[in-house]
Amino acid sequence: MEWTGMDKVAIVTGASSGIGRAISEQLVLKGFKVVGIARHIDKLNILADELKSKPGKFLPLQCDLTNQNEILKAIDWIEKNLGFVNVLVNNAAVNIETGFCTGEMEDWEKTFDLNILGLTFITKEVLKLMKKKGIDNGCIVNINDIFGQKIPVNPDRPASPAYMCSKFALTAMSECLRLELAQLESNIKVICICPGLVETEMTQQWLKENPRLALKPKDVADAVLFTLQTPDNVLVKDLVITPIREII
């Protein structure tokens, strides 16, 4: 019997483009009701129109993940209109070119506000909703980065020190959340997807100037679907997916 997402609800952050858009598309094709979150609603509305004839449904929702009040409003809207959440895909992230000897502290703050603090807050709120609705087999999927596991001596793609530090923090956050849920005897899965170079708006211009093999956003989306389809007793903790021949 083919796995489907019928009668299931997923939230995908950063759903307006790139990996988040691809994940949203694949989940809708599997029958999920997908709440796509992004700061700008225009691209979300376009995607909703493109997916309106598919098995599931795409619901655009404007939300700035660095604003806790907006996150609370979004979760409240989801509870009132959909009732519950089965899957949260934390995909939204920013990669601002800033380091220790260059850039401003403000750029570090912007990076961590979205990549860690915003992600942590929406995760906490979704876990509260899951507990309230009695969902103990949900999934938290964190779209990490291979740079969140190992810092390369010579990065072969644009990745600022602030971005890489935030992704290492996401690795730690994911493991801490797994430990806490295990202590609570919860069956909610925490999954980390760690892609290498992906062709997205973030890397598009750089790839034009530095042509090389890259993953497509759908490759990452397929990896997410793979981890969601495992039996209830199986957890794919960390899944690394890179273009062939990519070495770090």
PDB file of C-alpha atoms in Angstrom:
ATOM      1  CA  MET A   1       0.000   0.000   0.000  1.00  0.00           C
ATOM      2  CA  GLU A   2       1.450   3.361  -1.028  1.00  0.00           C
ATOM      3  CA  TRP A   3       2.302   5.774   1.766  1.00  0.00           C
ATOM      4  CA  THR A   4       0.163   8.912   1.759  1.00  0.00           C
ATOM      5  CA  GLY A   5      -0.313  12.015   3.819  1.00  0.00           C
ATOM      6  CA  MET A   6      -4.099  12.018   3.603  1.00  0.00           C
ATOM      7  CA  ASP A   7      -5.645  13.491   6.773  1.00  0.00           C
ATOM      8  CA  LYS A   8      -2.226  14.767   7.848  1.00  0.00           C
ATOM      9  CA  VAL A   9      -1.087  18.356   8.322  1.00  0.00           C
ATOM     10  CA  ALA A  10       2.447  19.629   7.737  1.00  0.00           C
ATOM     11  CA  ILE A  11       4.048  23.021   8.315  1.00  0.00           C
ATOM     12  CA  VAL A  12       6.932  23.988   6.026  1.00  0.00           C
ATOM     13  CA  THR A  13       8.885  27.136   6.856  1.00  0.00           C
ATOM     14  CA  GLY A  14      10.657  29.069   4.113  1.00  0.00           C
ATOM     15  CA  ALA A  15       8.172  27.542   1.676  1.00  0.00           C
ATOM     16  CA  SER A  16       8.220  30.275  -0.967  1.00  0.00           C
ATOM     17  CA  SER A  17      11.319  29.105  -2.857  1.00  0.00           C
ATOM     18  CA  GLY A  18      14.116  26.558  -3.166  1.00  0.00           C
ATOM     19  CA  ILE A  19      14.131  23.553  -0.861  1.00  0.00           C
ATOM     20  CA  GLY A  20      11.042  24.655   1.087  1.00  0.00           C
ATOM     21  CA  ARG A  21       9.034  25.022  -2.107  1.00  0.00           C
ATOM     22  CA  ALA A  22      10.107  21.584  -3.332  1.00  0.00           C
ATOM     23  CA  ILE A  23       9.257  19.957   0.013  1.00  0.00           C
ATOM     24  CA  SER A  24       5.824  21.615  -0.022  1.00  0.00           C
ATOM     25  CA  GLU A  25       5.159  20.364  -3.548  1.00  0.00           C
ATOM     26  CA  GLN A  26       6.103  16.778  -2.721  1.00  0.00           C
ATOM     27  CA  LEU A  27       4.023  16.710   0.465  1.00  0.00           C
ATOM     28  CA  VAL A  28       0.973  18.091  -1.355  1.00  0.00           C
ATOM     29  CA  LEU A  29       1.428  15.429  -4.043  1.00  0.00           C
ATOM     30  CA  LYS A  30       1.298  12.846  -1.219  1.00  0.00           C
ATOM     31  CA  GLY A  31      -2.002  14.265   0.027  1.00  0.00           C
ATOM     32  CA  PHE A  32      -0.847  16.432   2.933  1.00  0.00           C
ATOM     33  CA  LYS A  33      -2.472  19.680   3.905  1.00  0.00           C
ATOM     34  CA  VAL A  34       0.638  21.854   3.866  1.00  0.00           C
ATOM     35  CA  VAL A  35       0.798  25.199   5.630  1.00  0.00           C
ATOM     36  CA  GLY A  36       3.539  27.060   3.793  1.00  0.00           C
ATOM     37  CA  ILE A  37       5.128  29.806   5.869  1.00  0.00           C
ATOM     38  CA  ALA A  38       7.245  32.695   4.606  1.00  0.00           C
ATOM     39  CA  ARG A  39       7.629  36.432   5.158  1.00  0.00           C
ATOM     40  CA  HIS A  40       6.330  37.325   1.696  1.00  0.00           C
ATOM     41  CA  ILE A  41       2.930  36.014   0.700  1.00  0.00           C
ATOM     42  CA  ASP A  42       3.097  36.647  -3.070  1.00  0.00           C
ATOM     43  CA  LYS A  43       5.224  33.614  -3.968  1.00  0.00           C
ATOM     44  CA  LEU A  44       3.211  31.438  -1.581  1.00  0.00           C
ATOM     45  CA  ASN A  45      -0.012  32.434  -3.349  1.00  0.00           C
ATOM     46  CA  ILE A  46       1.510  31.551  -6.724  1.00  0.00           C
ATOM     47  CA  LEU A  47       2.500  28.119  -5.403  1.00  0.00           C
ATOM     48  CA  ALA A  48      -0.987  27.579  -3.944  1.00  0.00           C
ATOM     49  CA  ASP A  49      -2.469  28.285  -7.372  1.00  0.00           C
ATOM     50  CA  GLU A  50      -0.065  25.843  -9.049  1.00  0.00           C
ATOM     51  CA  LEU A  51      -0.933  23.069  -6.583  1.00  0.00           C
ATOM     52  CA  LYS A  52      -4.703  23.533  -6.395  1.00  0.00           C
ATOM     53  CA  SER A  53      -5.478  20.436  -8.532  1.00  0.00           C
ATOM     54  CA  LYS A  54      -3.131  18.114  -6.608  1.00  0.00           C
ATOM     55  CA  PRO A  55      -4.233  15.447  -4.072  1.00  0.00           C
ATOM     56  CA  GLY A  56      -3.432  17.553  -1.002  1.00  0.00           C
ATOM     57  CA  LYS A  57      -3.779  21.255  -0.334  1.00  0.00           C
ATOM     58  CA  PHE A  58      -1.309  24.110   0.024  1.00  0.00           C
ATOM     59  CA  LEU A  59      -2.288  26.847   2.464  1.00  0.00           C
ATOM     60  CA  PRO A  60      -0.169  30.032   2.317  1.00  0.00           C
ATOM     61  CA  LEU A  61       0.508  31.764   5.623  1.00  0.00           C
ATOM     62  CA  GLN A  62       2.541  34.920   6.037  1.00  0.00           C
ATOM     63  CA  CYS A  63       4.782  34.852   9.104  1.00  0.00           C
ATOM     64  CA  ASP A  64       8.088  36.368  10.123  1.00  0.00           C
ATOM     65  CA  LEU A  65       9.853  33.635  12.092  1.00  0.00           C
ATOM     66  CA  THR A  66      11.986  36.187  13.939  1.00  0.00           C
ATOM     67  CA  ASN A  67       8.796  37.604  15.490  1.00  0.00           C
ATOM     68  CA  GLN A  68       7.415  35.416  18.290  1.00  0.00           C
ATOM     69  CA  ASN A  69       3.997  37.110  18.222  1.00  0.00           C
ATOM     70  CA  GLU A  70       3.607  36.272  14.527  1.00  0.00           C
ATOM     71  CA  ILE A  71       4.531  32.644  15.227  1.00  0.00           C
ATOM     72  CA  LEU A  72       1.920  32.466  17.993  1.00  0.00           C
ATOM     73  CA  LYS A  73      -0.711  33.900  15.625  1.00  0.00           C
ATOM     74  CA  ALA A  74       0.254  31.368  12.954  1.00  0.00           C
ATOM     75  CA  ILE A  75      -0.046  28.404  15.326  1.00  0.00           C
ATOM     76  CA  ASP A  76      -3.374  29.746  16.604  1.00  0.00           C
ATOM     77  CA  TRP A  77      -4.647  30.008  13.007  1.00  0.00           C
ATOM     78  CA  ILE A  78      -3.534  26.449  12.274  1.00  0.00           C
ATOM     79  CA  GLU A  79      -5.245  25.087  15.386  1.00  0.00           C
ATOM     80  CA  LYS A  80      -8.492  26.916  14.623  1.00  0.00           C
ATOM     81  CA  ASN A  81      -8.581  26.012  10.926  1.00  0.00           C
ATOM     82  CA  LEU A  82      -6.874  22.616  10.741  1.00  0.00           C
ATOM     83  CA  GLY A  83      -6.942  21.375  14.334  1.00  0.00           C
ATOM     84  CA  PHE A  84      -3.518  19.766  14.623  1.00  0.00           C
ATOM     85  CA  VAL A  85      -0.050  19.312  13.108  1.00  0.00           C
ATOM     86  CA  ASN A  86       1.665  16.012  12.282  1.00  0.00           C
ATOM     87  CA  VAL A  87       4.882  17.270  10.686  1.00  0.00           C
ATOM     88  CA  LEU A  88       6.984  20.407  11.092  1.00  0.00           C
ATOM     89  CA  VAL A  89       9.710  21.026   8.507  1.00  0.00           C
ATOM     90  CA  ASN A  90      12.119  23.690   9.753  1.00  0.00           C
ATOM     91  CA  ASN A  91      13.600  24.843   6.466  1.00  0.00           C
ATOM     92  CA  ALA A  92      13.814  28.650   6.675  1.00  0.00           C
ATOM     93  CA  ALA A  93      17.369  29.938   7.045  1.00  0.00           C
ATOM     94  CA  VAL A  94      19.535  32.889   6.126  1.00  0.00           C
ATOM     95  CA  ASN A  95      23.198  32.976   5.101  1.00  0.00           C
ATOM     96  CA  ILE A  96      24.517  36.515   5.576  1.00  0.00           C
ATOM     97  CA  GLU A  97      28.129  37.106   4.586  1.00  0.00           C
ATOM     98  CA  THR A  98      29.655  38.010   7.923  1.00  0.00           C
ATOM     99  CA  GLY A  99      32.593  36.702   9.920  1.00  0.00           C
ATOM    100  CA  PHE A 100      34.734  37.552  12.929  1.00  0.00           C
ATOM    101  CA  CYS A 101      36.945  40.068  11.162  1.00  0.00           C
ATOM    102  CA  THR A 102      34.332  41.277   8.673  1.00  0.00           C
ATOM    103  CA  GLY A 103      30.689  42.269   8.871  1.00  0.00           C
ATOM    104  CA  GLU A 104      28.652  43.520  11.816  1.00  0.00           C
ATOM    105  CA  MET A 105      27.388  41.894  15.004  1.00  0.00           C
ATOM    106  CA  GLU A 106      23.903  42.763  13.787  1.00  0.00           C
ATOM    107  CA  ASP A 107      24.359  40.201  10.988  1.00  0.00           C
ATOM    108  CA  TRP A 108      25.224  37.477  13.512  1.00  0.00           C
ATOM    109  CA  GLU A 109      22.077  38.382  15.430  1.00  0.00           C
ATOM    110  CA  LYS A 110      19.927  38.204  12.278  1.00  0.00           C
ATOM    111  CA  THR A 111      21.420  34.810  11.430  1.00  0.00           C
ATOM    112  CA  PHE A 112      20.764  33.286  14.853  1.00  0.00           C
ATOM    113  CA  ASP A 113      17.366  34.999  15.226  1.00  0.00           C
ATOM    114  CA  LEU A 114      16.082  33.022  12.251  1.00  0.00           C
ATOM    115  CA  ASN A 115      18.284  29.928  11.998  1.00  0.00           C
ATOM    116  CA  ILE A 116      18.110  29.005  15.705  1.00  0.00           C
ATOM    117  CA  LEU A 117      15.845  31.164  17.872  1.00  0.00           C
ATOM    118  CA  GLY A 118      12.898  31.388  15.465  1.00  0.00           C
ATOM    119  CA  LEU A 119      13.262  27.709  14.634  1.00  0.00           C
ATOM    120  CA  THR A 120      13.354  26.788  18.330  1.00  0.00           C
ATOM    121  CA  PHE A 121      10.298  28.873  19.150  1.00  0.00           C
ATOM    122  CA  ILE A 122       8.076  27.449  16.405  1.00  0.00           C
ATOM    123  CA  THR A 123       9.256  23.943  17.345  1.00  0.00           C
ATOM    124  CA  LYS A 124       8.277  24.522  20.992  1.00  0.00           C
ATOM    125  CA  GLU A 125       4.833  25.781  19.946  1.00  0.00           C
ATOM    126  CA  VAL A 126       4.226  22.885  17.556  1.00  0.00           C
ATOM    127  CA  LEU A 127       5.239  20.397  20.270  1.00  0.00           C
ATOM    128  CA  LYS A 128       2.730  22.060  22.623  1.00  0.00           C
ATOM    129  CA  LEU A 129       0.007  21.677  19.979  1.00  0.00           C
ATOM    130  CA  MET A 130       0.942  18.040  19.329  1.00  0.00           C
ATOM    131  CA  LYS A 131       0.716  17.284  23.060  1.00  0.00           C
ATOM    132  CA  LYS A 132      -2.601  19.122  23.351  1.00  0.00           C
ATOM    133  CA  LYS A 133      -4.067  17.123  20.445  1.00  0.00           C
ATOM    134  CA  GLY A 134      -2.616  13.778  21.570  1.00  0.00           C
ATOM    135  CA  ILE A 135      -0.286  13.371  18.584  1.00  0.00           C
ATOM    136  CA  ASP A 136       2.628  11.233  19.763  1.00  0.00           C
ATOM    137  CA  ASN A 137       3.871  10.003  16.379  1.00  0.00           C
ATOM    138  CA  GLY A 138       4.645  13.362  14.791  1.00  0.00           C
ATOM    139  CA  CYS A 139       7.884  14.420  13.110  1.00  0.00           C
ATOM    140  CA  ILE A 140      10.148  17.442  13.476  1.00  0.00           C
ATOM    141  CA  VAL A 141      12.351  17.673  10.369  1.00  0.00           C
ATOM    142  CA  ASN A 142      15.265  20.103  10.568  1.00  0.00           C
ATOM    143  CA  ILE A 143      16.866  21.062   7.267  1.00  0.00           C
ATOM    144  CA  ASN A 144      20.444  21.362   8.403  1.00  0.00           C
ATOM    145  CA  ASP A 145      23.623  21.453   6.302  1.00  0.00           C
ATOM    146  CA  ILE A 146      26.671  19.244   5.949  1.00  0.00           C
ATOM    147  CA  PHE A 147      28.525  22.304   7.290  1.00  0.00           C
ATOM    148  CA  GLY A 148      26.609  21.720  10.526  1.00  0.00           C
ATOM    149  CA  GLN A 149      28.642  18.539  11.003  1.00  0.00           C
ATOM    150  CA  LYS A 150      32.091  19.534   9.795  1.00  0.00           C
ATOM    151  CA  ILE A 151      33.742  22.866   9.029  1.00  0.00           C
ATOM    152  CA  PRO A 152      35.687  22.584   5.758  1.00  0.00           C
ATOM    153  CA  VAL A 153      39.161  24.122   5.516  1.00  0.00           C
ATOM    154  CA  ASN A 154      38.249  25.551   2.117  1.00  0.00           C
ATOM    155  CA  PRO A 155      34.454  25.814   1.730  1.00  0.00           C
ATOM    156  CA  ASP A 156      33.506  25.050  -1.870  1.00  0.00           C
ATOM    157  CA  ARG A 157      30.392  27.236  -1.706  1.00  0.00           C
ATOM    158  CA  PRO A 158      29.301  30.483  -0.039  1.00  0.00           C
ATOM    159  CA  ALA A 159      28.816  29.840   3.677  1.00  0.00           C
ATOM    160  CA  SER A 160      29.597  32.495   6.245  1.00  0.00           C
ATOM    161  CA  PRO A 161      31.054  31.703   9.691  1.00  0.00           C
ATOM    162  CA  ALA A 162      27.788  32.914  11.255  1.00  0.00           C
ATOM    163  CA  TYR A 163      25.769  30.528   9.065  1.00  0.00           C
ATOM    164  CA  MET A 164      28.042  27.551   9.819  1.00  0.00           C
ATOM    165  CA  CYS A 165      27.951  28.284  13.556  1.00  0.00           C
ATOM    166  CA  SER A 166      24.147  28.407  13.444  1.00  0.00           C
ATOM    167  CA  LYS A 167      24.026  25.040  11.679  1.00  0.00           C
ATOM    168  CA  PHE A 168      26.297  23.470  14.302  1.00  0.00           C
ATOM    169  CA  ALA A 169      23.875  24.856  16.879  1.00  0.00           C
ATOM    170  CA  LEU A 170      21.012  23.215  14.969  1.00  0.00           C
ATOM    171  CA  THR A 171      22.821  19.861  15.173  1.00  0.00           C
ATOM    172  CA  ALA A 172      23.094  20.255  18.954  1.00  0.00           C
ATOM    173  CA  MET A 173      19.515  21.485  19.261  1.00  0.00           C
ATOM    174  CA  SER A 174      18.218  18.446  17.352  1.00  0.00           C
ATOM    175  CA  GLU A 175      20.110  16.011  19.591  1.00  0.00           C
ATOM    176  CA  CYS A 176      19.022  17.809  22.776  1.00  0.00           C
ATOM    177  CA  LEU A 177      15.404  17.673  21.626  1.00  0.00           C
ATOM    178  CA  ARG A 178      15.700  13.940  20.903  1.00  0.00           C
ATOM    179  CA  LEU A 179      17.063  13.356  24.401  1.00  0.00           C
ATOM    180  CA  GLU A 180      14.308  15.386  26.039  1.00  0.00           C
ATOM    181  CA  LEU A 181      11.556  13.627  24.078  1.00  0.00           C
ATOM    182  CA  ALA A 182      13.090  10.224  24.895  1.00  0.00           C
ATOM    183  CA  GLN A 183      13.073  11.081  28.598  1.00  0.00           C
ATOM    184  CA  LEU A 184       9.383  11.957  28.251  1.00  0.00           C
ATOM    185  CA  GLU A 185       8.814   8.583  26.511  1.00  0.00           C
ATOM    186  CA  SER A 186       7.528  10.422  23.454  1.00  0.00           C
ATOM    187  CA  ASN A 187       7.485   8.786  20.012  1.00  0.00           C
ATOM    188  CA  ILE A 188       7.854  12.085  18.145  1.00  0.00           C
ATOM    189  CA  LYS A 189      10.756  11.817  15.700  1.00  0.00           C
ATOM    190  CA  VAL A 190      13.460  14.462  15.300  1.00  0.00           C
ATOM    191  CA  ILE A 191      15.133  14.188  11.903  1.00  0.00           C
ATOM    192  CA  CYS A 192      18.106  16.146  10.553  1.00  0.00           C
ATOM    193  CA  ILE A 193      18.569  16.406   6.788  1.00  0.00           C
ATOM    194  CA  CYS A 194      22.089  17.615   5.950  1.00  0.00           C
ATOM    195  CA  PRO A 195      22.487  18.589   2.285  1.00  0.00           C
ATOM    196  CA  GLY A 196      25.673  19.571   0.535  1.00  0.00           C
ATOM    197  CA  LEU A 197      25.611  22.071  -2.332  1.00  0.00           C
ATOM    198  CA  VAL A 198      22.045  22.698  -3.559  1.00  0.00           C
ATOM    199  CA  GLU A 199      21.008  24.838  -6.499  1.00  0.00           C
ATOM    200  CA  THR A 200      18.751  27.470  -4.915  1.00  0.00           C
ATOM    201  CA  GLU A 201      18.268  31.227  -5.085  1.00  0.00           C
ATOM    202  CA  MET A 202      20.931  31.455  -2.372  1.00  0.00           C
ATOM    203  CA  THR A 203      23.558  29.746  -4.554  1.00  0.00           C
ATOM    204  CA  GLN A 204      22.287  30.401  -8.077  1.00  0.00           C
ATOM    205  CA  GLN A 205      24.532  33.358  -8.928  1.00  0.00           C
ATOM    206  CA  TRP A 206      27.571  31.705  -7.363  1.00  0.00           C
ATOM    207  CA  LEU A 207      26.954  28.528  -9.403  1.00  0.00           C
ATOM    208  CA  LYS A 208      26.886  30.569 -12.610  1.00  0.00           C
ATOM    209  CA  GLU A 209      30.345  31.866 -11.789  1.00  0.00           C
ATOM    210  CA  ASN A 210      31.588  28.535 -10.373  1.00  0.00           C
ATOM    211  CA  PRO A 211      29.904  25.748 -12.370  1.00  0.00           C
ATOM    212  CA  ARG A 212      29.861  22.387 -10.605  1.00  0.00           C
ATOM    213  CA  LEU A 213      27.564  19.515  -9.746  1.00  0.00           C
ATOM    214  CA  ALA A 214      24.799  20.476  -7.336  1.00  0.00           C
ATOM    215  CA  LEU A 215      21.716  18.889  -5.876  1.00  0.00           C
ATOM    216  CA  LYS A 216      18.301  20.050  -6.995  1.00  0.00           C
ATOM    217  CA  PRO A 217      15.804  21.143  -4.326  1.00  0.00           C
ATOM    218  CA  LYS A 218      13.668  18.103  -5.219  1.00  0.00           C
ATOM    219  CA  ASP A 219      16.563  15.812  -4.260  1.00  0.00           C
ATOM    220  CA  VAL A 220      16.370  17.192  -0.725  1.00  0.00           C
ATOM    221  CA  ALA A 221      12.567  16.971  -0.761  1.00  0.00           C
ATOM    222  CA  ASP A 222      12.801  13.293  -1.745  1.00  0.00           C
ATOM    223  CA  ALA A 223      15.150  12.715   1.206  1.00  0.00           C
ATOM    224  CA  VAL A 224      12.587  14.294   3.536  1.00  0.00           C
ATOM    225  CA  LEU A 225       9.846  12.038   2.161  1.00  0.00           C
ATOM    226  CA  PHE A 226      12.087   8.988   2.645  1.00  0.00           C
ATOM    227  CA  THR A 227      12.578   9.779   6.340  1.00  0.00           C
ATOM    228  CA  LEU A 228       8.860  10.398   6.881  1.00  0.00           C
ATOM    229  CA  GLN A 229       7.919   7.020   5.402  1.00  0.00           C
ATOM    230  CA  THR A 230       9.910   4.887   7.849  1.00  0.00           C
ATOM    231  CA  PRO A 231       7.960   2.648  10.267  1.00  0.00           C
ATOM    232  CA  ASP A 232       7.002   4.115  13.644  1.00  0.00           C
ATOM    233  CA  ASN A 233       9.835   2.220  15.363  1.00  0.00           C
ATOM    234  CA  VAL A 234      12.512   3.473  12.932  1.00  0.00           C
ATOM    235  CA  LEU A 235      14.220   6.869  13.226  1.00  0.00           C
ATOM    236  CA  VAL A 236      16.587   8.266  10.613  1.00  0.00           C
ATOM    237  CA  LYS A 237      18.443  10.668  12.895  1.00  0.00           C
ATOM    238  CA  ASP A 238      20.788  12.310  10.399  1.00  0.00           C
ATOM    239  CA  LEU A 239      20.664  11.949   6.632  1.00  0.00           C
ATOM    240  CA  VAL A 240      23.575  13.430   4.665  1.00  0.00           C
ATOM    241  CA  ILE A 241      22.886  14.022   0.978  1.00  0.00           C
ATOM    242  CA  THR A 242      25.480  15.587  -1.328  1.00  0.00           C
ATOM    243  CA  PRO A 243      26.216  15.814  -5.025  1.00  0.00           C
ATOM    244  CA  ILE A 244      28.367  12.925  -6.186  1.00  0.00           C
ATOM    245  CA  ARG A 245      32.092  13.620  -5.737  1.00  0.00           C
ATOM    246  CA  GLU A 246      31.498  16.402  -3.203  1.00  0.00           C
ATOM    247  CA  ILE A 247      34.151  16.026  -0.514  1.00  0.00           C
ATOM    248  CA  ILE A 248      34.449  18.073   2.684  1.00  0.00           C
TER     249      ILE A 248
END
